[in-house]
Amino acid sequence: MTGVLAIEAPTTKTGCAVDRIDDLLFDWYIWSQGYNPGVDYQAFDSSCAQSRTSRQWMDYDEIDAEVEWAIKKGIGKLLDPMIQKLHLPARVAINTAMRNFEAGVEVWSSMRLHGVDLAAEYAQAKAILCPQLVAAGLLTQDACKPAETAL
């Protein structure tokens, strides 16, 4: 099926423990990588915008992939404004960490964070996002670590 990515959740291959915030950020990252802002023409004809193809020929894996993509899209749409409000080093740290999660090893870095501790900046970004994720209903309060232990 086109447009649906089958990418596993992040693992601990990068040497750091993965928590629920990492999972949500990874879902946002996968969704954001699939985002297409437009190509100067309308993506569909408004006269048949509500038309949907039948799913009768889809197998369970295709239906599952479609549902997973819908979940990632929902999480991405909730998380994107929160992430965009962070300062630039925090956003770069999140993107770099997600690229490393996707690769499964620490291979990505950023010249924008030259001289900045990537792990500390990422931990600080997670600490800032955690109360917002709780308020959005994506996390429970006990998932948030105090800011001083997150750094």
One Martini backbone bead per residue (centre of mass of N, CA, C, O) as a GRO file, in nm:
protein
  151
    1MET     BB    1   0.097   0.035   0.023
    2THR     BB    2   0.075   0.360  -0.014
    3GLY     BB    3   0.205   0.573   0.248
    4VAL     BB    4   0.304   0.325   0.423
    5LEU     BB    5   0.487   0.264   0.710
    6ALA     BB    6   0.725   0.001   0.829
    7ILE     BB    7   0.817   0.098   1.144
    8GLU     BB    8   0.978   0.053   1.413
    9ALA     BB    9   1.033   0.092   1.718
   10PRO     BB   10   1.238   0.191   1.933
   11THR     BB   11   1.549   0.106   2.061
   12THR     BB   12   1.849   0.023   2.263
   13LYS     BB   13   2.100   0.056   2.056
   14THR     BB   14   2.188   0.360   2.155
   15GLY     BB   15   2.218   0.330   2.494
   16CYS     BB   16   1.921   0.413   2.565
   17ALA     BB   17   1.643   0.449   2.724
   18VAL     BB   18   1.310   0.372   2.644
   19ASP     BB   19   1.021   0.563   2.638
   20ARG     BB   20   0.715   0.699   2.587
   21ILE     BB   21   0.823   0.962   2.467
   22ASP     BB   22   0.992   0.831   2.247
   23ASP     BB   23   0.755   0.695   2.104
   24LEU     BB   24   0.603   0.958   2.035
   25LEU     BB   25   0.837   1.096   1.882
   26PHE     BB   26   0.862   0.873   1.669
   27ASP     BB   27   0.581   0.903   1.553
   28TRP     BB   28   0.620   1.196   1.470
   29TYR     BB   29   0.862   1.154   1.285
   30ILE     BB   30   0.731   0.963   1.081
   31TRP     BB   31   0.505   1.156   1.005
   32SER     BB   32   0.689   1.401   0.919
   33GLN     BB   33   0.830   1.239   0.682
   34GLY     BB   34   0.536   1.204   0.527
   35TYR     BB   35   0.506   1.494   0.480
   36ASN     BB   36   0.315   1.699   0.238
   37PRO     BB   37   0.272   2.039   0.164
   38GLY     BB   38   0.283   2.039  -0.153
   39VAL     BB   39   0.241   2.080  -0.539
   40ASP     BB   40   0.049   2.319  -0.662
   41TYR     BB   41  -0.194   2.111  -0.618
   42GLN     BB   42  -0.464   1.936  -0.594
   43ALA     BB   43  -0.512   1.613  -0.446
   44PHE     BB   44  -0.826   1.655  -0.508
   45ASP     BB   45  -1.152   1.615  -0.592
   46SER     BB   46  -1.431   1.761  -0.455
   47SER     BB   47  -1.651   1.567  -0.590
   48CYS     BB   48  -1.466   1.298  -0.454
   49ALA     BB   49  -1.367   1.324  -0.146
   50GLN     BB   50  -1.563   1.088  -0.009
   51SER     BB   51  -1.426   0.875  -0.155
   52ARG     BB   52  -1.387   0.515  -0.114
   53THR     BB   53  -1.224   0.238  -0.097
   54SER     BB   54  -1.225  -0.083  -0.074
   55ARG     BB   55  -1.124  -0.337   0.184
   56GLN     BB   56  -1.179  -0.634   0.074
   57TRP     BB   57  -0.863  -0.681  -0.046
   58MET     BB   58  -0.743  -0.663   0.222
   59ASP     BB   59  -0.522  -0.745   0.444
   60TYR     BB   60  -0.427  -0.743   0.770
   61ASP     BB   61  -0.161  -0.588   0.729
   62GLU     BB   62  -0.283  -0.343   0.576
   63ILE     BB   63  -0.481  -0.260   0.794
   64ASP     BB   64  -0.272  -0.226   1.018
   65ALA     BB   65  -0.104  -0.006   0.874
   66GLU     BB   66  -0.336   0.199   0.856
   67VAL     BB   67  -0.384   0.225   1.159
   68GLU     BB   68  -0.097   0.308   1.240
   69TRP     BB   69  -0.093   0.565   1.068
   70ALA     BB   70  -0.333   0.703   1.211
   71ILE     BB   71  -0.193   0.720   1.484
   72LYS     BB   72   0.057   0.882   1.395
   73LYS     BB   73  -0.106   1.121   1.288
   74GLY     BB   74  -0.242   1.201   1.554
   75ILE     BB   75   0.019   1.244   1.713
   76GLY     BB   76   0.153   1.445   1.520
   77LYS     BB   77  -0.068   1.670   1.540
   78LEU     BB   78  -0.023   1.712   1.850
   79LEU     BB   79   0.301   1.750   1.863
   80ASP     BB   80   0.394   1.967   1.660
   81PRO     BB   81   0.327   2.234   1.817
   82MET     BB   82   0.508   2.167   2.061
   83ILE     BB   83   0.779   2.147   1.907
   84GLN     BB   84   0.771   2.431   1.762
   85LYS     BB   85   0.800   2.588   2.052
   86LEU     BB   86   1.073   2.515   2.063
   87HIS     BB   87   1.384   2.551   2.062
   88LEU     BB   88   1.616   2.480   1.832
   89PRO     BB   89   1.800   2.277   1.989
   90ALA     BB   90   1.564   2.089   2.068
   91ARG     BB   91   1.469   2.014   1.783
   92VAL     BB   92   1.740   1.900   1.688
   93ALA     BB   93   1.767   1.684   1.909
   94ILE     BB   94   1.516   1.527   1.833
   95ASN     BB   95   1.586   1.463   1.538
   96THR     BB   96   1.853   1.319   1.598
   97ALA     BB   97   1.741   1.100   1.785
   98MET     BB   98   1.541   0.979   1.577
   99ARG     BB   99   1.752   0.898   1.369
  100ASN     BB  100   1.897   0.704   1.562
  101PHE     BB  101   1.657   0.521   1.616
  102GLU     BB  102   1.616   0.438   1.322
  103ALA     BB  103   1.913   0.321   1.289
  104GLY     BB  104   2.011   0.195   1.594
  105VAL     BB  105   2.240   0.417   1.604
  106GLU     BB  106   2.509   0.644   1.666
  107VAL     BB  107   2.532   0.864   1.368
  108TRP     BB  108   2.396   1.127   1.440
  109SER     BB  109   2.439   1.478   1.386
  110SER     BB  110   2.494   1.842   1.460
  111MET     BB  111   2.612   2.158   1.380
  112ARG     BB  112   2.398   2.319   1.548
  113LEU     BB  113   2.529   2.152   1.817
  114HIS     BB  114   2.791   2.281   1.862
  115GLY     BB  115   2.886   2.235   2.199
  116VAL     BB  116   2.637   2.055   2.258
  117ASP     BB  117   2.456   1.847   2.458
  118LEU     BB  118   2.246   1.629   2.325
  119ALA     BB  119   2.134   1.469   2.568
  120ALA     BB  120   2.056   1.716   2.742
  121GLU     BB  121   1.869   1.854   2.536
  122TYR     BB  122   1.674   1.615   2.507
  123ALA     BB  123   1.594   1.592   2.806
  124GLN     BB  124   1.482   1.880   2.826
  125ALA     BB  125   1.263   1.848   2.609
  126LYS     BB  126   1.112   1.620   2.754
  127ALA     BB  127   1.052   1.785   3.014
  128ILE     BB  128   0.878   1.998   2.865
  129LEU     BB  129   0.670   1.796   2.720
  130CYS     BB  130   0.536   1.619   2.937
  131PRO     BB  131   0.303   1.806   3.047
  132GLN     BB  132   0.172   1.833   2.765
  133LEU     BB  133   0.113   1.527   2.726
  134VAL     BB  134  -0.071   1.506   2.969
  135ALA     BB  135  -0.278   1.726   2.879
  136ALA     BB  136  -0.338   1.556   2.602
  137GLY     BB  137  -0.348   1.233   2.694
  138LEU     BB  138  -0.064   1.061   2.627
  139LEU     BB  139  -0.003   1.072   2.939
  140THR     BB  140   0.105   1.005   3.248
  141GLN     BB  141   0.229   1.151   3.527
  142ASP     BB  142   0.442   0.913   3.595
  143ALA     BB  143   0.621   0.965   3.325
  144CYS     BB  144   0.732   1.205   3.475
  145LYS     BB  145   1.022   1.354   3.535
  146PRO     BB  146   1.212   1.532   3.696
  147ALA     BB  147   1.410   1.775   3.566
  148GLU     BB  148   1.677   1.712   3.729
  149THR     BB  149   1.678   1.395   3.633
  150ALA     BB  150   1.668   1.440   3.315
  151LEU     BB  151   1.969   1.569   3.308
   0.00000   0.00000   0.00000
